[in-house]
PDB file of C-alpha atoms in Angstrom:
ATOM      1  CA  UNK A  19       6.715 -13.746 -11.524  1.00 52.00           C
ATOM      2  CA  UNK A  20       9.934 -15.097 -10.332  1.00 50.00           C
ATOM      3  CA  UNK A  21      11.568 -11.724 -10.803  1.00 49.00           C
ATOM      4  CA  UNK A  22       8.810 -10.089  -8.448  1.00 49.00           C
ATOM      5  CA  UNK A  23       8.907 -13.540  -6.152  1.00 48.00           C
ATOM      6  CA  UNK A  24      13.010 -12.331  -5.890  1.00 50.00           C
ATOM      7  CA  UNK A  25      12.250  -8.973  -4.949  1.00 49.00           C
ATOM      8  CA  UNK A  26       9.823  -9.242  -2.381  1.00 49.00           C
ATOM      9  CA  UNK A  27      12.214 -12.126  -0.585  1.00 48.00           C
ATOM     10  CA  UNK A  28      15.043  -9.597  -1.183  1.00 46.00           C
ATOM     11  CA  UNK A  29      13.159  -6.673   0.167  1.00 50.00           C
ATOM     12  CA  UNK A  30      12.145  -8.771   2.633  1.00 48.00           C
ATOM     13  CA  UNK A  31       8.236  -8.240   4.131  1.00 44.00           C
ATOM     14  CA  UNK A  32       7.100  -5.631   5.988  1.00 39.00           C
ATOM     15  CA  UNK A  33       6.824  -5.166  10.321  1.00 38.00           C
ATOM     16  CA  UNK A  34       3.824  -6.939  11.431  1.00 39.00           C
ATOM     17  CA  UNK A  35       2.558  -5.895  15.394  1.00 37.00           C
ATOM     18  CA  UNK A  36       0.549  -8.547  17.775  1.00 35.00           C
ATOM     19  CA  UNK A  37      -0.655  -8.724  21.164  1.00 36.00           C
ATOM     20  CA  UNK A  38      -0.314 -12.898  22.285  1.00 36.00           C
ATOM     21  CA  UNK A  39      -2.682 -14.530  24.180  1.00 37.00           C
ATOM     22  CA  UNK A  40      -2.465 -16.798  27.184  1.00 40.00           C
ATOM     23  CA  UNK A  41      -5.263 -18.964  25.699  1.00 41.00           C
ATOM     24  CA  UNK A  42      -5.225 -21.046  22.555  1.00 51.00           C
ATOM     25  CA  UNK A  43      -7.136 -18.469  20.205  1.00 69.00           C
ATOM     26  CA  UNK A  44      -9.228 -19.101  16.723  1.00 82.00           C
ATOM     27  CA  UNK A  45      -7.599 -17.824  14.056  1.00 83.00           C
ATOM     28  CA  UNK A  46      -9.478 -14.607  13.575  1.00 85.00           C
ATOM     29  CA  UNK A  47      -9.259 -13.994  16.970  1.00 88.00           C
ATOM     30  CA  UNK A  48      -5.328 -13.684  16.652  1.00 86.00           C
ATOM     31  CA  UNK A  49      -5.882 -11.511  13.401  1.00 84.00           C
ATOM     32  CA  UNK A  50      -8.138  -9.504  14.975  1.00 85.00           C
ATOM     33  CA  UNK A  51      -5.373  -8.934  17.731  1.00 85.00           C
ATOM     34  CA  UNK A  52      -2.577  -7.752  14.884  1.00 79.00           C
ATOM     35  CA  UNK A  53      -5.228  -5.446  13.300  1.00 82.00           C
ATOM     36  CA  UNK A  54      -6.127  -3.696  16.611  1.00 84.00           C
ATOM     37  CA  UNK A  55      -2.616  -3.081  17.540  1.00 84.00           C
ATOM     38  CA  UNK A  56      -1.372  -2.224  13.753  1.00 84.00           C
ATOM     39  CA  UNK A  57      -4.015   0.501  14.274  1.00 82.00           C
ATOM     40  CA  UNK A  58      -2.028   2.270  16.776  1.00 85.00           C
ATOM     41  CA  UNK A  59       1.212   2.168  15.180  1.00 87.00           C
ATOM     42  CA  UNK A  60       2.289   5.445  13.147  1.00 91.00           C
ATOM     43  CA  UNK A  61       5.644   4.674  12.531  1.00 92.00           C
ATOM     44  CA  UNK A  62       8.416   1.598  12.563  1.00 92.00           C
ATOM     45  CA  UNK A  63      12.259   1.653  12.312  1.00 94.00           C
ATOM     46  CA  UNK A  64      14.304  -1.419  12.270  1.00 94.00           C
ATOM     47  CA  UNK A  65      17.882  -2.718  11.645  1.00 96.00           C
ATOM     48  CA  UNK A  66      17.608  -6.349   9.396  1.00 96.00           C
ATOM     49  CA  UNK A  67      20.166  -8.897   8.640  1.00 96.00           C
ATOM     50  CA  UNK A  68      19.196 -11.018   5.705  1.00 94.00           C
ATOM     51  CA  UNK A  69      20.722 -14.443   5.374  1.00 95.00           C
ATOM     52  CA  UNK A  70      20.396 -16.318   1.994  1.00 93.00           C
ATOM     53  CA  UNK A  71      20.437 -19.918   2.027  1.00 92.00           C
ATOM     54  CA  UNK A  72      21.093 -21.392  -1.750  1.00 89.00           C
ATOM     55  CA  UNK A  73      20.872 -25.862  -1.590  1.00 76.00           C
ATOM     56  CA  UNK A  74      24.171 -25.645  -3.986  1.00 77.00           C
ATOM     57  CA  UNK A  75      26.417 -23.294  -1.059  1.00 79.00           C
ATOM     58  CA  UNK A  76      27.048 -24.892   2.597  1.00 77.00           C
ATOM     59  CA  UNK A  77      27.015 -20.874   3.967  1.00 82.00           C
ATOM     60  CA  UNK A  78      24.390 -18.344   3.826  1.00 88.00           C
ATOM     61  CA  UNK A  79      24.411 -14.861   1.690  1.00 92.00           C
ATOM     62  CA  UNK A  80      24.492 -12.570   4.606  1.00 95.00           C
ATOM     63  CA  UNK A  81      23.693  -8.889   3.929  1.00 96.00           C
ATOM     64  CA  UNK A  82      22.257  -5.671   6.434  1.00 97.00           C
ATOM     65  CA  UNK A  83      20.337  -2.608   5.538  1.00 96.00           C
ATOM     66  CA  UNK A  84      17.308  -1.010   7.915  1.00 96.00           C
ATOM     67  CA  UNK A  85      13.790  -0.413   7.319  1.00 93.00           C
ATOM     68  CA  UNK A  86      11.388   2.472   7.572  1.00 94.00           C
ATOM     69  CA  UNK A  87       7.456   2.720   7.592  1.00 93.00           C
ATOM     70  CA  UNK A  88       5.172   5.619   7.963  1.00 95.00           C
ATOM     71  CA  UNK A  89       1.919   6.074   7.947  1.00 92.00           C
ATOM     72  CA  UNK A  90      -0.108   5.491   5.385  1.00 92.00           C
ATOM     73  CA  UNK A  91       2.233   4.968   2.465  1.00 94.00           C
ATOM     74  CA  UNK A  92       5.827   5.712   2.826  1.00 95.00           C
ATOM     75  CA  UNK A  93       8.229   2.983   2.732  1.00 94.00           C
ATOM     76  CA  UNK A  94      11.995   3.122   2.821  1.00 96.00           C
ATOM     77  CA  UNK A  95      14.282  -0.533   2.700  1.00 93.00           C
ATOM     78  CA  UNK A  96      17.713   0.042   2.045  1.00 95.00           C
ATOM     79  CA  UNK A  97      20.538  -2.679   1.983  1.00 95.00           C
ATOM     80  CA  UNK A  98      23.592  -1.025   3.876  1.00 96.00           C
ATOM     81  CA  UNK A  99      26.143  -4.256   3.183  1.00 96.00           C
ATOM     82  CA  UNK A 100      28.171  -5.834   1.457  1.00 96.00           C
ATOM     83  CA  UNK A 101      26.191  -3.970  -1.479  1.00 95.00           C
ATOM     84  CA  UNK A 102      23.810  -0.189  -1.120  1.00 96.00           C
ATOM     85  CA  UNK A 103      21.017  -0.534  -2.439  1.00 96.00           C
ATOM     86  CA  UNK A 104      17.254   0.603  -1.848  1.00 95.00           C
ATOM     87  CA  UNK A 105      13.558   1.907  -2.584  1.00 96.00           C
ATOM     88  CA  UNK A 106      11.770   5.158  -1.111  1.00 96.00           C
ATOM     89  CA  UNK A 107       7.666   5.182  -1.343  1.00 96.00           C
ATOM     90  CA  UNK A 108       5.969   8.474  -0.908  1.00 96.00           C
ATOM     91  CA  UNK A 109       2.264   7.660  -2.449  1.00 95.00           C
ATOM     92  CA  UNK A 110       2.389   6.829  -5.884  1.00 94.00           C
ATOM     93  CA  UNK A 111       5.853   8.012  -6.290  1.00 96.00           C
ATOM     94  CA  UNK A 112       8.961   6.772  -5.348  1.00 96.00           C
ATOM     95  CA  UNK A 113      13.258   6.453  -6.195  1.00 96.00           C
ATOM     96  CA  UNK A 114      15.188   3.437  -6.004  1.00 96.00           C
ATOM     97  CA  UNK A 115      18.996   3.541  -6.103  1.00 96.00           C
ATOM     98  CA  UNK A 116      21.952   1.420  -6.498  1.00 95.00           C
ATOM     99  CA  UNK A 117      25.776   2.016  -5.133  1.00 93.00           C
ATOM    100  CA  UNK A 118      24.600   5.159  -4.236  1.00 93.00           C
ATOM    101  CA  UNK A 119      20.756   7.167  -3.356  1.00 94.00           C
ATOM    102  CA  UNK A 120      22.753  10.521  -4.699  1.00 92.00           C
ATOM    103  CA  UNK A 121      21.973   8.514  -8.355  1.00 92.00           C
ATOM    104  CA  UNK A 122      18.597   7.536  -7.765  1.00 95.00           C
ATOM    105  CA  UNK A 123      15.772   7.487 -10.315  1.00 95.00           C
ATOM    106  CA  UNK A 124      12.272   8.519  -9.930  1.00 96.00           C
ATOM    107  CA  UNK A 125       9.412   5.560 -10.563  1.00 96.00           C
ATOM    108  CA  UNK A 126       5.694   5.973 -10.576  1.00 97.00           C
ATOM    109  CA  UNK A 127       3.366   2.837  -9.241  1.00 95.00           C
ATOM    110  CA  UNK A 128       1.255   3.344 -11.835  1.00 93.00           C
ATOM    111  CA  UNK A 129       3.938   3.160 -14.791  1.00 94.00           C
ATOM    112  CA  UNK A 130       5.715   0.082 -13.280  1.00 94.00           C
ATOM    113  CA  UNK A 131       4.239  -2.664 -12.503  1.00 89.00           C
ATOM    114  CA  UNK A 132       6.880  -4.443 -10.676  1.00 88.00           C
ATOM    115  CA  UNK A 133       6.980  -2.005  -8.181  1.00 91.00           C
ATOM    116  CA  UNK A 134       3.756  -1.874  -7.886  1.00 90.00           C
ATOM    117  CA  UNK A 135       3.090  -5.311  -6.409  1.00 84.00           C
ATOM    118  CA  UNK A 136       6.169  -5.070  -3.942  1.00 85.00           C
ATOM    119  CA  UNK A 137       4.696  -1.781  -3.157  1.00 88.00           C
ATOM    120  CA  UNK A 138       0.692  -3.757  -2.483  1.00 87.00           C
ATOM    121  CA  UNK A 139       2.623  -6.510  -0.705  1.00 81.00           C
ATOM    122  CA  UNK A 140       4.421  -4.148   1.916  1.00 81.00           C
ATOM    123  CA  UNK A 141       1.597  -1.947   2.694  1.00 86.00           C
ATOM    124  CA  UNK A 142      -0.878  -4.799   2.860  1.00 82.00           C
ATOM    125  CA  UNK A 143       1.388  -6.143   5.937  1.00 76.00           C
ATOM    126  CA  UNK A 144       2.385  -2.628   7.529  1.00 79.00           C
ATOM    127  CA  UNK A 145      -1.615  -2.290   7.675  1.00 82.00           C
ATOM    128  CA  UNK A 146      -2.291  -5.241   8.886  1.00 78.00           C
ATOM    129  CA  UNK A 147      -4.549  -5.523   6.209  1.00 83.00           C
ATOM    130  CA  UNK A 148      -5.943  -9.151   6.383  1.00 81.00           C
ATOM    131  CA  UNK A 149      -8.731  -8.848   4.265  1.00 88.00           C
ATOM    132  CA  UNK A 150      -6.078  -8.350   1.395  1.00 88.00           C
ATOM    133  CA  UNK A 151      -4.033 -10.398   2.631  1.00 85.00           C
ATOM    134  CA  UNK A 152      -6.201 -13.415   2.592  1.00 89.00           C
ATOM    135  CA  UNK A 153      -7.448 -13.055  -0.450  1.00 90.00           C
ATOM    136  CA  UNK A 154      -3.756 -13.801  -1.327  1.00 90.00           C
ATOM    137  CA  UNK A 155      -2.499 -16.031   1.006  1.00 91.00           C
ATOM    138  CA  UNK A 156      -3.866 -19.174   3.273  1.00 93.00           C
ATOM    139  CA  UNK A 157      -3.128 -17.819   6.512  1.00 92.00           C
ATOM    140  CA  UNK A 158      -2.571 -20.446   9.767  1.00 93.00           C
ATOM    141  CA  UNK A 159      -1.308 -19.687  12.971  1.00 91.00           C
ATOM    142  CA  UNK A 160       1.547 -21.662  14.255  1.00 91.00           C
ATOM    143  CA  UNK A 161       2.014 -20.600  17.359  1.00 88.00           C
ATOM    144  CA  UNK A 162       0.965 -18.708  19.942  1.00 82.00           C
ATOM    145  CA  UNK A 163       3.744 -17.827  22.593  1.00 81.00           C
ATOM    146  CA  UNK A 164       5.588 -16.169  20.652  1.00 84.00           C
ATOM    147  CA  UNK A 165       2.773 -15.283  17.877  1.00 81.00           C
ATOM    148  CA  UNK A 166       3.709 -17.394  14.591  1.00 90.00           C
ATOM    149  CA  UNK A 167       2.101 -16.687  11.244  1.00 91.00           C
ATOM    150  CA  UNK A 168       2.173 -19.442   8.444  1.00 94.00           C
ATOM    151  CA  UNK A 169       1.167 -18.174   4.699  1.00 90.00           C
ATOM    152  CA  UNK A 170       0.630 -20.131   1.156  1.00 94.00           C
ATOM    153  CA  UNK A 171       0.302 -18.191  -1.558  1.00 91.00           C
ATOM    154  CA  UNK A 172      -3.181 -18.778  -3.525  1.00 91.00           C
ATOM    155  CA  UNK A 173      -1.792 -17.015  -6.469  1.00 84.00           C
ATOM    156  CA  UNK A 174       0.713 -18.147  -8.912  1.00 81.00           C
ATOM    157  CA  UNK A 175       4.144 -17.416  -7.927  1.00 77.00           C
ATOM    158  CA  UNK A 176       5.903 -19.257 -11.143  1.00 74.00           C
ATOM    159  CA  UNK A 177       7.150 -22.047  -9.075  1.00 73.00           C
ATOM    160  CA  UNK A 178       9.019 -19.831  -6.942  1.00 82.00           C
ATOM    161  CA  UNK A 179       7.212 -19.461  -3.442  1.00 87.00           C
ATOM    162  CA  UNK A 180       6.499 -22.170  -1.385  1.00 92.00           C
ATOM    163  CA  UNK A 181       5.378 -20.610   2.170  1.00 93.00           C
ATOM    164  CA  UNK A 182       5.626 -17.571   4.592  1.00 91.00           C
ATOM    165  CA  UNK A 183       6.781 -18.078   8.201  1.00 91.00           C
ATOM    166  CA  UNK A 184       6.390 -14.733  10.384  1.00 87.00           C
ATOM    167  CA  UNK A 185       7.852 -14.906  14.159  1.00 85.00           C
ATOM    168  CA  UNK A 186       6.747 -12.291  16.314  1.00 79.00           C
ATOM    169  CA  UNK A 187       8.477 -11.210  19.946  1.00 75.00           C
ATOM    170  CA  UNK A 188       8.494 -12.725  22.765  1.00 70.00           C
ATOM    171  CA  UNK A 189       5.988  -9.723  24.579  1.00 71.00           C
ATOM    172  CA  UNK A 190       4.010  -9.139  20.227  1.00 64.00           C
ATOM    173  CA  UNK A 191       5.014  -5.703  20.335  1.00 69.00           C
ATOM    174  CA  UNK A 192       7.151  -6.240  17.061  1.00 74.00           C
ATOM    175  CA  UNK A 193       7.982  -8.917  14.152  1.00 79.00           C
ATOM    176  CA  UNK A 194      11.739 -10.720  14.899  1.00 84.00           C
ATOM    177  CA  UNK A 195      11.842 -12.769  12.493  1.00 88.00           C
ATOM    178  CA  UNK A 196      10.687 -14.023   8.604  1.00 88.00           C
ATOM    179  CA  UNK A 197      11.499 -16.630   6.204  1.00 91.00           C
ATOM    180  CA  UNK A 198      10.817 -16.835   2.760  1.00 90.00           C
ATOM    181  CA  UNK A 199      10.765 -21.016   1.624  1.00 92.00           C
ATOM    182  CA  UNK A 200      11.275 -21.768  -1.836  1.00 91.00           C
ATOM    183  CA  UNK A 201       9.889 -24.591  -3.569  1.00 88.00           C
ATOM    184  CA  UNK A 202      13.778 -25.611  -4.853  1.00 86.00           C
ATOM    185  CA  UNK A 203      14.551 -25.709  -1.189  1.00 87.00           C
ATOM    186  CA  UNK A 204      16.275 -22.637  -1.058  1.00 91.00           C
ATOM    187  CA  UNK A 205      15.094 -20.010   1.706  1.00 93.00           C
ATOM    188  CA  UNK A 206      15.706 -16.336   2.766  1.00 93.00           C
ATOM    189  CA  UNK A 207      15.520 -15.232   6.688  1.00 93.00           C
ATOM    190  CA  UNK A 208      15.099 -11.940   7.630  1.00 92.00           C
ATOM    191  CA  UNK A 209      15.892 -11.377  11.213  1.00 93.00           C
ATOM    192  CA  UNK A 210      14.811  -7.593  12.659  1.00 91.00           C
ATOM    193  CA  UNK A 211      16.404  -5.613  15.993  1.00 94.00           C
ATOM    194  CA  UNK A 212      16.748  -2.919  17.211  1.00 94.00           C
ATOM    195  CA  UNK A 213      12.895  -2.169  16.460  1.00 91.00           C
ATOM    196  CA  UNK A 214      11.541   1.718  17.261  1.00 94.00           C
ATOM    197  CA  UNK A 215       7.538   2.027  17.120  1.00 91.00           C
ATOM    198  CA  UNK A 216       5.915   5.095  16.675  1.00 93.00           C
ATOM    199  CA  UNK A 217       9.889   7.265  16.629  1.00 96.00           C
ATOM    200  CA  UNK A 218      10.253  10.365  15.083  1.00 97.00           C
ATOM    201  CA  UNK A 219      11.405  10.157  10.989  1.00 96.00           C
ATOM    202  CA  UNK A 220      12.799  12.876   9.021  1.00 95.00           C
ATOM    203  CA  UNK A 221      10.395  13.541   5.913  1.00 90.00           C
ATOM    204  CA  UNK A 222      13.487  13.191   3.328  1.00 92.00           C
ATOM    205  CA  UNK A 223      14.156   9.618   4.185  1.00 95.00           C
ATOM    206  CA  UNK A 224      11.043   8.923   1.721  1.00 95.00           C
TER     207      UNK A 224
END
């Protein structure tokens, strides 16, 4: 578990897409509000810069790649720098690559169950899928201007996982910002820019 609890930080989570309210709101109200707007997106693009912070370094782990969701099940997250590395969903089939995607290798969901549950984990949030979602996770808002999501894991996560925090922007068109705590106090932040809804995306970048 802490091998798939590493990838998913790594990988980071998936865009997430609110509307805020100018009222304090229950929260299904605010859920319902990321489910009616997740409805309307078709595709997301978005630069990332990942910062790693370990309790035994004073500086973070910084490394870039970009991001790539369409509609219903193609993924693509890529790590441009310092290292390449990445994943491409199509369905039930994807590649993965390391150093270079000219040397990928071919996975299928079903025969690799690793990938598998990053794959469930990413889709569940480019859905919106909150049914799923809370059968996994305690889900509390903490904030409202800009939208904040806190999550708790309800399953076993082999010590690793600790919480979820999901920042949206300022006007909930987009996610900006995600951290991934660790019970050992170490934490991941995943900051997005540069964010394209609904863009055009070639067919071979999955």
């Amino acid at each position: 578990m802490r091998r798939i609890g590493s990838l998913l930080a790594a990988l980071g989570l998936v865009l997430l897409f609110a509307q805020a309210g100018h009222a304090s709101k229950s929260e299904d109200q605010v859920l319902a509000q990321l489910e009616a707007v997740s409805a309307g997106v078709r595709t997301l693009s978005s630069d990332f810069t990942q910062e790693k912070y370990l309790a035994v370094f004073k500086d973070a782990l910084v490394s870039r790649g970009r991001f790539y969701y369409s509609k219903p099940d193609k993924l693509r997250w890529e790590l441009t720098s310092p290292v390449v590395a990445g994943f491409a969903l199509n369905g039930a089939s994807g590649r993965r690559w390391r150093d270079s995607e000219k040397r990928s290798e071919s996975f299928e969901l079903d025969r690799d169950p690793v990938m598998k549950i990053v794959a469930e984990q990413l889709l569940a949030w480019a859905r919106a899928d909150f049914p799923w979602l809370k059968a996994h996770y305690r889900i509390a808002i903490a904030g409202e201007k800009p939208v904040r999501l806190r999550l708790t894991p309800l399953f076993e996560t082999g010590g690793f996982l600790d919480h979820l925090e999901i920042r949206f922007s300022a006007d909930g068109s987009h996610v900006q910002q995600v951290e991934v705590h660790e019970k050992d106090g170490d934490s991941t932040r995943i900051r997005f820019r540069n964010t394209v809804v609904n863009g055009p995306l070639a067919d071979d970048l999955f």
